[in-house]
Amino acid sequence: MDLNACELEIDLLCCGMRVPDDVVLDGARSISRTRAGLGSGLEITIPARSWLKDRLWVNVPVAEGFARRSPYVLTGSPREGYCIRDDRSGSRYQIGIPREPSWYSRLTSRGIPMNRIGVLQGTYLAIYVNRVCAFWTARPPRNCRFCTTGANVGEHEALDKAVSDVVETCRAARDESGVTFVHFNAGFQGSRGVQFAEPYLRAVKEEVGLLVGAQLAPERDFSRYDRLIDLGVDHVSFCLEFLDPEWFAKICPGKAEVLGQRLFLDSIEHCAAHMPKGAVSGEIIAGIEPIDQTIRAIDWITSVGAWPTVCIFRPTIGGDMEQWPPPGYADMRRVMVHVYEACRRHWLPIGAAPNIEVSLVVNPDDTVLLAPRTPEFYLYEAYRRAARLLARPLFAKRMRPRRRREPGGHGENPQRPGTLSGQPDHPAA
Ligand code: SF4
């Protein structure tokens, strides 16, 4: 039997896809190894054919060893359209391949190609804003084992991004790609991650007006989050990764030694208590620690009013875990069914924000396609629909720029001569 769109999304993230040499991908978004490396696949869309969802966005692994052995193979052309064939069953799935926006190759006023500042991952703009994570620069390195940030920042994306680079790229993405949300992440920067990110946040809110998310390493002084909230941040997320303390320490040695797992939990809890429901998320990776722990992590995250962003583990090229096997479909489907159930139980308004489709993960609202049709399901779906409608004016207001651009442009990040003078004050081990 054919898979539905969410099941196909899950299986593609687990198996990857082969792209034969004779399949032409003219105009497709180029594969970009930025940030932690999770977006290193081919961006596609899958029609959902459901009243619950229009289409799903997926960044499908195509280059990794496991992807080259995948049962899924891409067929078609820009003219005929594209299909994915499953060689196990012969099933064929029609898909879309989004075009690369023209602003990718345009230069910022400092002469940097905009796709070295930010890239689209689904429908949102992803920007790594700070210096290389200090866990990578520590000797010996204490980086998270699945991550390739240290190989990407400065190589596949600009090392130093001025505020003006970020503002100009955000503006192009908003005007030409209809982007509504920009996501800043930053790795570990000592106790100055929030401070470094603030000038970008302020400038985008003032001059562009997108919704802004920040994914920063947790800091012990929680008043810094209160300040981010005052500055207008719309979403914060923390990369908890694993609930099992032993797996957390084994895979994320820098985080475990320097920050401690408890700080991630406390930061999620603090922000969830001070921000609107649905504005905080906890990121976890499924497919490394035992599945029961992943399920427990989802339960804990939703219990404090945050929602779970669940990444299906991708053994990315160049990462320490490149040779690890990707997880299996049955386990990942079980996890995603649980995501929906947990969000439903806690009345989280998943999918309420406009036009935010993340291609790297199974979005919580994608999992609606896995849910059994019970009375509770219909009640929750009615609630989600009402939440979407009621939230529209609020999001429209939050997406308005706070002031017009002034002659002479915007200030640079005060931390950055040219761009950045500060080094992390905590050298991570
Ligand atoms: S904190 Fe871990 S996942 Fe994040 S950038 Fe640093 S090494 Fe990578």
Coordinates of C-alpha atoms and ligand atoms in Angstrom, one line a residue:
M1 CA 0.0 0.0 0.0
D2 CA 1.2 3.5 -0.8
L3 CA 2.5 5.7 2.0
N4 CA 0.7 8.9 2.8
A5 CA 2.7 12.2 2.6
C6 CA 3.9 12.2 6.2
E7 CA 4.9 8.5 6.0
L8 CA 6.8 9.2 2.9
E9 CA 8.5 12.1 4.5
I10 CA 9.6 10.0 7.4
D11 CA 10.8 7.1 5.2
L12 CA 12.8 9.6 2.9
L13 CA 14.5 11.1 6.0
C14 CA 15.4 7.6 7.1
C15 CA 16.5 6.1 3.7
G16 CA 17.4 9.1 1.6
M17 CA 17.0 9.0 -2.1
R18 CA 19.1 8.2 -5.2
V19 CA 19.4 10.8 -7.9
P20 CA 20.6 9.2 -11.2
D21 CA 23.1 11.2 -13.2
D22 CA 20.7 11.6 -16.1
V23 CA 18.0 13.3 -14.0
V24 CA 18.3 17.0 -14.6
L25 CA 17.8 19.3 -11.7
D26 CA 18.1 22.6 -13.5
G27 CA 16.8 25.4 -11.3
A28 CA 16.5 23.3 -8.1
R29 CA 17.8 24.7 -4.9
S30 CA 21.5 23.8 -4.7
I31 CA 22.6 21.5 -1.9
S32 CA 23.9 23.7 0.9
R33 CA 26.1 22.5 3.8
T34 CA 25.4 25.2 6.3
R35 CA 24.9 25.3 10.1
A36 CA 25.0 21.9 11.7
G37 CA 24.8 20.2 8.3
L38 CA 21.3 18.8 8.5
G39 CA 20.1 20.7 5.4
S40 CA 22.6 19.0 3.2
G41 CA 20.0 17.3 1.0
L42 CA 17.7 18.0 -1.9
E43 CA 14.7 20.2 -1.1
I44 CA 11.4 18.8 -2.3
T45 CA 7.7 19.2 -1.6
I46 CA 5.2 16.3 -1.3
P47 CA 1.5 17.1 -2.1
A48 CA -0.5 16.0 1.0
R49 CA -3.8 15.6 -0.8
S50 CA -5.7 16.2 2.5
W51 CA -8.0 18.9 3.9
L52 CA -5.5 19.0 6.9
K53 CA -2.4 20.1 5.0
D54 CA -1.6 21.3 1.6
R55 CA 2.0 20.0 1.1
L56 CA 5.0 18.9 3.1
W57 CA 8.5 20.2 2.7
V58 CA 11.4 17.7 3.0
N59 CA 15.2 18.1 2.7
V60 CA 16.0 14.6 1.5
P61 CA 19.5 13.1 2.0
V62 CA 21.0 12.3 -1.4
A63 CA 24.8 12.4 -0.9
E64 CA 25.4 10.2 2.1
G65 CA 26.4 6.6 1.8
F66 CA 23.0 5.3 3.1
A67 CA 21.2 7.5 0.5
R68 CA 23.1 5.9 -2.3
R69 CA 21.7 2.5 -1.3
S70 CA 18.1 3.8 -0.9
P71 CA 15.2 2.1 -2.4
Y72 CA 13.9 5.5 -3.5
V73 CA 14.9 6.9 -6.8
L74 CA 14.1 10.2 -8.4
T75 CA 12.7 10.3 -11.9
G76 CA 11.4 13.0 -14.2
S77 CA 12.6 16.3 -15.5
P78 CA 11.9 20.1 -15.0
R79 CA 9.5 19.9 -18.0
E80 CA 7.5 16.7 -17.2
G81 CA 7.7 17.1 -13.4
Y82 CA 9.2 14.7 -10.9
C83 CA 8.3 11.5 -9.3
I84 CA 9.9 9.3 -6.6
R85 CA 9.8 5.6 -7.3
D86 CA 10.0 3.0 -4.5
D87 CA 11.9 0.1 -6.0
R88 CA 10.6 -2.3 -3.3
S89 CA 6.9 -1.9 -4.2
G90 CA 7.0 -0.1 -7.5
S91 CA 4.9 2.8 -5.9
R92 CA 5.4 6.2 -7.5
Y93 CA 4.9 9.5 -5.7
Q94 CA 4.6 12.8 -7.5
I95 CA 6.7 15.5 -5.9
G96 CA 7.7 19.1 -6.5
I97 CA 11.2 20.5 -6.6
P98 CA 11.2 24.1 -5.5
R99 CA 13.3 26.5 -7.5
E100 CA 16.3 28.3 -6.2
P101 CA 15.5 32.0 -5.6
S102 CA 17.4 34.5 -7.7
W103 CA 18.5 36.4 -4.6
Y104 CA 20.8 33.5 -3.7
S105 CA 23.5 34.7 -6.0
R106 CA 22.9 38.4 -5.4
L107 CA 25.6 40.2 -3.4
T108 CA 25.0 42.1 -0.1
S109 CA 26.4 45.7 0.0
R110 CA 29.6 44.2 1.5
G111 CA 29.9 42.0 -1.6
I112 CA 28.9 38.6 0.0
P113 CA 26.6 36.3 -1.9
M114 CA 23.3 36.2 0.0
N115 CA 23.3 32.3 0.1
R116 CA 26.5 32.6 2.2
I117 CA 24.5 34.6 4.7
G118 CA 21.3 32.6 4.8
V119 CA 19.5 29.8 3.0
L120 CA 15.9 28.6 2.7
Q121 CA 15.2 25.3 4.5
G122 CA 11.6 24.7 3.5
T123 CA 9.8 28.1 3.6
Y124 CA 11.8 29.8 6.3
L125 CA 15.2 31.5 6.2
A126 CA 18.0 29.9 8.2
I127 CA 21.0 32.0 9.3
Y128 CA 23.9 31.0 11.6
V129 CA 24.7 34.4 13.1
N130 CA 27.8 34.0 15.4
R131 CA 31.3 32.7 15.2
V132 CA 32.1 29.0 14.9
C133 CA 30.7 27.2 18.0
A134 CA 33.4 27.2 20.7
F135 CA 33.0 23.5 21.2
W136 CA 34.6 23.1 17.8
T137 CA 37.5 25.4 18.4
A138 CA 38.3 23.9 21.9
R139 CA 41.4 21.7 22.0
P140 CA 40.6 18.8 22.0
P141 CA 37.3 19.6 20.2
R142 CA 34.1 19.0 22.3
N143 CA 31.6 19.3 19.5
C144 CA 28.4 17.4 19.4
R145 CA 29.2 14.2 17.4
F146 CA 26.5 14.5 14.9
C147 CA 27.3 18.2 14.0
T148 CA 29.4 19.6 11.1
T149 CA 29.1 23.3 12.0
G150 CA 32.9 23.5 12.4
A151 CA 33.4 22.4 8.8
N152 CA 30.6 24.5 7.4
V153 CA 30.9 28.0 8.9
G154 CA 33.6 29.9 7.0
E155 CA 33.7 27.2 4.3
H156 CA 30.1 26.9 2.9
E157 CA 28.8 30.0 4.5
A158 CA 30.4 33.4 5.5
L159 CA 32.4 33.3 8.7
D160 CA 31.4 36.8 9.8
K161 CA 28.0 38.2 9.0
A162 CA 27.5 41.8 9.5
V163 CA 24.1 43.1 10.6
S164 CA 23.7 44.7 7.2
D165 CA 24.3 41.4 5.4
V166 CA 21.6 39.8 7.5
V167 CA 19.1 42.6 7.1
E168 CA 19.6 42.7 3.3
T169 CA 19.3 39.0 3.0
C170 CA 16.1 38.9 5.1
R171 CA 14.6 41.7 3.1
A172 CA 15.3 39.9 -0.2
A173 CA 13.9 36.6 1.2
R174 CA 10.8 38.4 2.4
D175 CA 10.1 40.3 -0.8
E176 CA 11.0 37.6 -3.3
S177 CA 10.4 34.3 -1.6
G178 CA 7.5 35.3 0.7
V179 CA 9.5 34.3 3.8
T180 CA 7.7 35.1 7.1
F181 CA 10.2 33.7 9.5
V182 CA 14.0 33.9 10.0
H183 CA 15.7 31.5 12.3
F184 CA 19.0 32.5 13.9
N185 CA 21.2 29.9 15.5
A186 CA 24.6 30.3 17.0
G187 CA 26.3 27.3 18.6
F188 CA 28.1 27.8 21.9
Q189 CA 29.6 31.3 22.4
G190 CA 30.5 31.3 26.1
S191 CA 28.1 33.4 28.1
R192 CA 27.7 35.9 25.2
G193 CA 25.6 34.0 22.7
V194 CA 22.4 36.0 23.5
Q195 CA 24.4 39.3 23.6
F196 CA 26.0 38.6 20.1
A197 CA 22.6 37.7 18.6
E198 CA 20.8 40.8 19.9
P199 CA 21.9 43.3 17.2
Y200 CA 20.7 41.0 14.5
L201 CA 17.3 40.5 16.2
R202 CA 16.8 44.2 16.8
A203 CA 17.7 45.2 13.3
V204 CA 15.5 42.6 11.6
K205 CA 12.5 43.5 13.8
E206 CA 13.0 47.2 13.2
E207 CA 13.9 47.2 9.5
V208 CA 12.4 44.0 8.0
G209 CA 9.7 42.9 10.4
L210 CA 9.8 39.1 10.0
L211 CA 9.0 36.7 12.8
V212 CA 12.3 35.9 14.4
G213 CA 13.4 32.7 16.1
A214 CA 16.6 32.3 18.2
Q215 CA 18.3 29.0 18.9
L216 CA 21.1 29.7 21.2
A217 CA 23.1 27.7 23.8
P218 CA 21.4 28.1 27.2
E219 CA 22.9 30.7 29.6
R220 CA 22.7 30.7 33.3
D221 CA 21.4 34.3 33.6
F222 CA 17.8 33.9 32.6
S223 CA 17.2 37.7 32.6
R224 CA 18.9 37.6 29.1
Y225 CA 15.9 35.6 27.8
D226 CA 13.6 38.2 29.3
R227 CA 15.5 40.8 27.4
L228 CA 15.2 38.8 24.2
I229 CA 11.5 38.6 24.8
D230 CA 11.4 42.4 25.3
L231 CA 13.3 42.9 22.1
G232 CA 10.5 41.0 20.3
V233 CA 11.8 37.5 19.7
D234 CA 8.9 35.4 18.5
H235 CA 10.3 32.0 19.1
V236 CA 13.1 30.4 21.1
S237 CA 14.4 26.9 20.9
F238 CA 16.9 24.8 22.8
C239 CA 18.8 21.8 21.4
L240 CA 18.3 19.4 24.3
E241 CA 19.1 16.6 21.8
F242 CA 18.7 13.6 24.2
L243 CA 16.9 13.0 27.5
D244 CA 19.0 10.1 28.6
P245 CA 21.9 11.7 30.5
E246 CA 24.4 9.1 29.4
W247 CA 23.6 9.5 25.7
F248 CA 23.6 13.3 26.2
A249 CA 27.1 13.2 27.7
K250 CA 28.4 10.7 25.1
I251 CA 27.2 12.5 22.0
C252 CA 27.3 16.1 23.3
P253 CA 30.5 16.2 25.4
G254 CA 30.9 20.0 25.3
K255 CA 27.3 20.6 26.3
A256 CA 27.4 18.0 29.1
E257 CA 30.7 19.3 30.6
V258 CA 30.3 23.0 30.2
L259 CA 26.6 23.6 30.5
G260 CA 25.0 20.4 31.9
Q261 CA 21.8 18.9 30.7
R262 CA 19.8 20.5 33.6
L263 CA 20.4 24.0 32.2
F264 CA 18.7 23.0 28.9
L265 CA 15.6 21.7 30.8
D266 CA 15.5 24.8 33.0
S267 CA 15.9 27.2 30.1
I268 CA 13.0 25.5 28.2
E269 CA 10.8 25.7 31.2
H270 CA 11.7 29.3 32.0
C271 CA 11.0 30.5 28.4
A272 CA 7.8 28.5 28.1
A273 CA 6.5 30.1 31.3
H274 CA 7.3 33.6 29.9
M275 CA 6.3 33.3 26.3
P276 CA 3.0 32.5 24.6
K277 CA 2.0 28.9 24.2
G278 CA 3.7 27.5 21.1
A279 CA 6.5 30.1 21.1
V280 CA 9.2 27.7 22.6
S281 CA 10.4 24.5 21.4
G282 CA 12.8 21.8 22.6
E283 CA 14.8 20.1 19.8
I284 CA 15.6 16.4 20.1
I285 CA 17.2 13.9 17.8
A286 CA 15.4 10.6 17.3
G287 CA 17.3 7.5 16.3
I288 CA 20.3 7.5 18.6
E289 CA 19.1 7.1 22.2
P290 CA 16.5 4.4 22.9
I291 CA 13.1 5.3 21.4
D292 CA 11.4 5.1 24.9
Q293 CA 13.7 8.0 26.0
T294 CA 12.7 10.0 22.9
I295 CA 9.1 9.4 23.8
R296 CA 9.7 10.5 27.3
A297 CA 11.5 13.6 26.0
I298 CA 8.5 14.5 23.9
D299 CA 6.2 14.1 26.9
W300 CA 8.4 16.3 29.1
I301 CA 8.7 19.1 26.5
T302 CA 5.0 19.2 25.9
S303 CA 4.2 19.0 29.6
V304 CA 5.9 22.4 30.2
G305 CA 4.0 24.0 27.3
A306 CA 6.8 23.8 24.7
W307 CA 6.5 21.8 21.5
P308 CA 8.9 19.2 20.3
T309 CA 11.1 19.6 17.2
V310 CA 12.2 16.1 16.4
C311 CA 15.1 15.6 14.0
I312 CA 15.5 12.2 12.5
F313 CA 19.2 11.4 12.9
R314 CA 21.1 12.0 9.7
P315 CA 24.7 10.6 9.6
T316 CA 26.0 13.6 7.6
I317 CA 29.1 13.5 5.5
G318 CA 32.2 14.7 7.4
G319 CA 30.6 14.3 10.8
D320 CA 32.0 12.1 13.6
M321 CA 29.0 9.8 13.2
E322 CA 29.1 9.6 9.4
Q323 CA 29.3 5.8 9.6
W324 CA 26.4 5.3 12.0
P325 CA 23.3 3.7 10.5
P326 CA 20.2 6.0 10.0
P327 CA 17.2 5.0 12.1
G328 CA 14.4 2.7 10.9
Y329 CA 11.0 3.8 9.6
A330 CA 8.9 1.9 12.1
D331 CA 10.6 3.5 15.1
M332 CA 10.4 7.0 13.6
R333 CA 6.8 6.6 12.7
R334 CA 6.0 5.6 16.3
V335 CA 7.9 8.7 17.5
M336 CA 5.9 11.0 15.1
V337 CA 2.6 9.5 16.1
H338 CA 3.5 10.4 19.6
V339 CA 4.4 13.9 18.7
Y340 CA 0.9 14.5 17.5
E341 CA -0.7 12.8 20.5
A342 CA 1.4 14.8 23.0
C343 CA 0.7 18.1 21.3
R344 CA -3.0 17.3 21.2
R345 CA -3.1 16.2 24.9
H346 CA -1.5 19.6 25.9
W347 CA -3.5 21.7 23.4
L348 CA -0.5 23.1 21.7
P349 CA -1.5 25.3 18.8
I350 CA 0.9 23.7 16.3
G351 CA 0.9 25.1 12.8
A352 CA -0.6 28.4 13.9
A353 CA 2.1 30.7 12.6
P354 CA 1.9 31.7 8.9
N355 CA 3.9 29.9 6.2
I356 CA 6.5 28.2 8.4
E357 CA 7.4 24.8 6.9
V358 CA 10.7 23.4 8.1
S359 CA 12.2 20.9 5.6
L360 CA 14.8 19.4 8.0
V361 CA 12.4 17.8 10.4
V362 CA 8.9 16.3 10.4
N363 CA 6.9 19.4 11.5
P364 CA 4.6 18.7 14.4
D365 CA 1.6 19.6 12.2
D366 CA 2.7 17.2 9.5
T367 CA 2.1 14.4 11.9
V368 CA -1.7 15.1 11.8
L369 CA -1.6 12.8 8.7
L370 CA -0.7 9.9 11.0
A371 CA -3.3 10.5 13.7
P372 CA -6.3 8.1 14.1
R373 CA -9.6 9.8 13.4
T374 CA -11.2 9.9 16.9
P375 CA -13.6 12.5 18.5
E376 CA -10.5 14.0 20.3
F377 CA -8.8 14.4 17.0
Y378 CA -11.6 16.4 15.5
L379 CA -11.9 18.5 18.6
Y380 CA -8.2 19.3 18.5
E381 CA -8.3 20.1 14.8
A382 CA -11.2 22.5 15.3
Y383 CA -9.1 24.2 18.1
R384 CA -6.1 24.4 15.8
R385 CA -8.1 25.9 13.1
A386 CA -9.6 28.5 15.4
A387 CA -6.1 29.3 16.8
R388 CA -4.8 29.9 13.3
L389 CA -7.6 32.3 12.5
L390 CA -7.4 34.1 15.8
A391 CA -3.6 34.4 15.6
R392 CA -3.6 36.0 12.2
P393 CA -3.9 39.6 13.2
L394 CA -1.3 39.1 16.0
F395 CA 1.2 37.7 13.6
A396 CA 0.5 40.4 11.0
K397 CA 1.3 43.0 13.7
R398 CA 4.5 41.2 14.7
M399 CA 5.6 41.0 11.1
R400 CA 5.4 44.8 10.6
P401 CA 8.8 46.5 10.7
R402 CA 9.1 48.8 13.7
R403 CA 10.7 51.6 11.8
R404 CA 11.6 52.6 8.3
R405 CA 15.2 52.3 7.2
E406 CA 17.0 55.5 7.9
P407 CA 19.4 57.2 5.4
G408 CA 22.8 55.9 6.0
G409 CA 21.6 52.4 6.7
H410 CA 21.8 50.5 10.0
G411 CA 24.5 50.1 12.6
E412 CA 26.9 47.2 12.6
N413 CA 27.1 44.7 15.4
P414 CA 29.0 46.6 18.2
Q415 CA 30.8 43.3 18.9
R416 CA 32.2 43.2 15.5
P417 CA 34.8 45.5 14.0
G418 CA 34.1 44.9 10.4
T419 CA 32.0 42.4 12.1
L420 CA 33.2 40.6 15.2
S421 CA 35.8 41.4 17.8
G422 CA 34.6 39.3 20.7
Q423 CA 35.7 35.7 21.3
P424 CA 33.7 33.5 23.5
D425 CA 34.7 34.1 27.0
H426 CA 34.4 30.5 27.9
P427 CA 36.7 28.4 25.8
A428 CA 34.7 25.2 26.2
A429 CA 36.9 22.9 28.2
Ligands
SF4_1 S1 26.4 23.2 20.3 FE1 26.8 21.2 19.4 S2 25.3 21.1 17.7 FE2 25.4 23.3 18.3 S3 26.9 24.1 16.9 FE3 28.1 23.5 18.8 S4 28.8 21.4 18.3 FE4 27.2 21.9 16.8

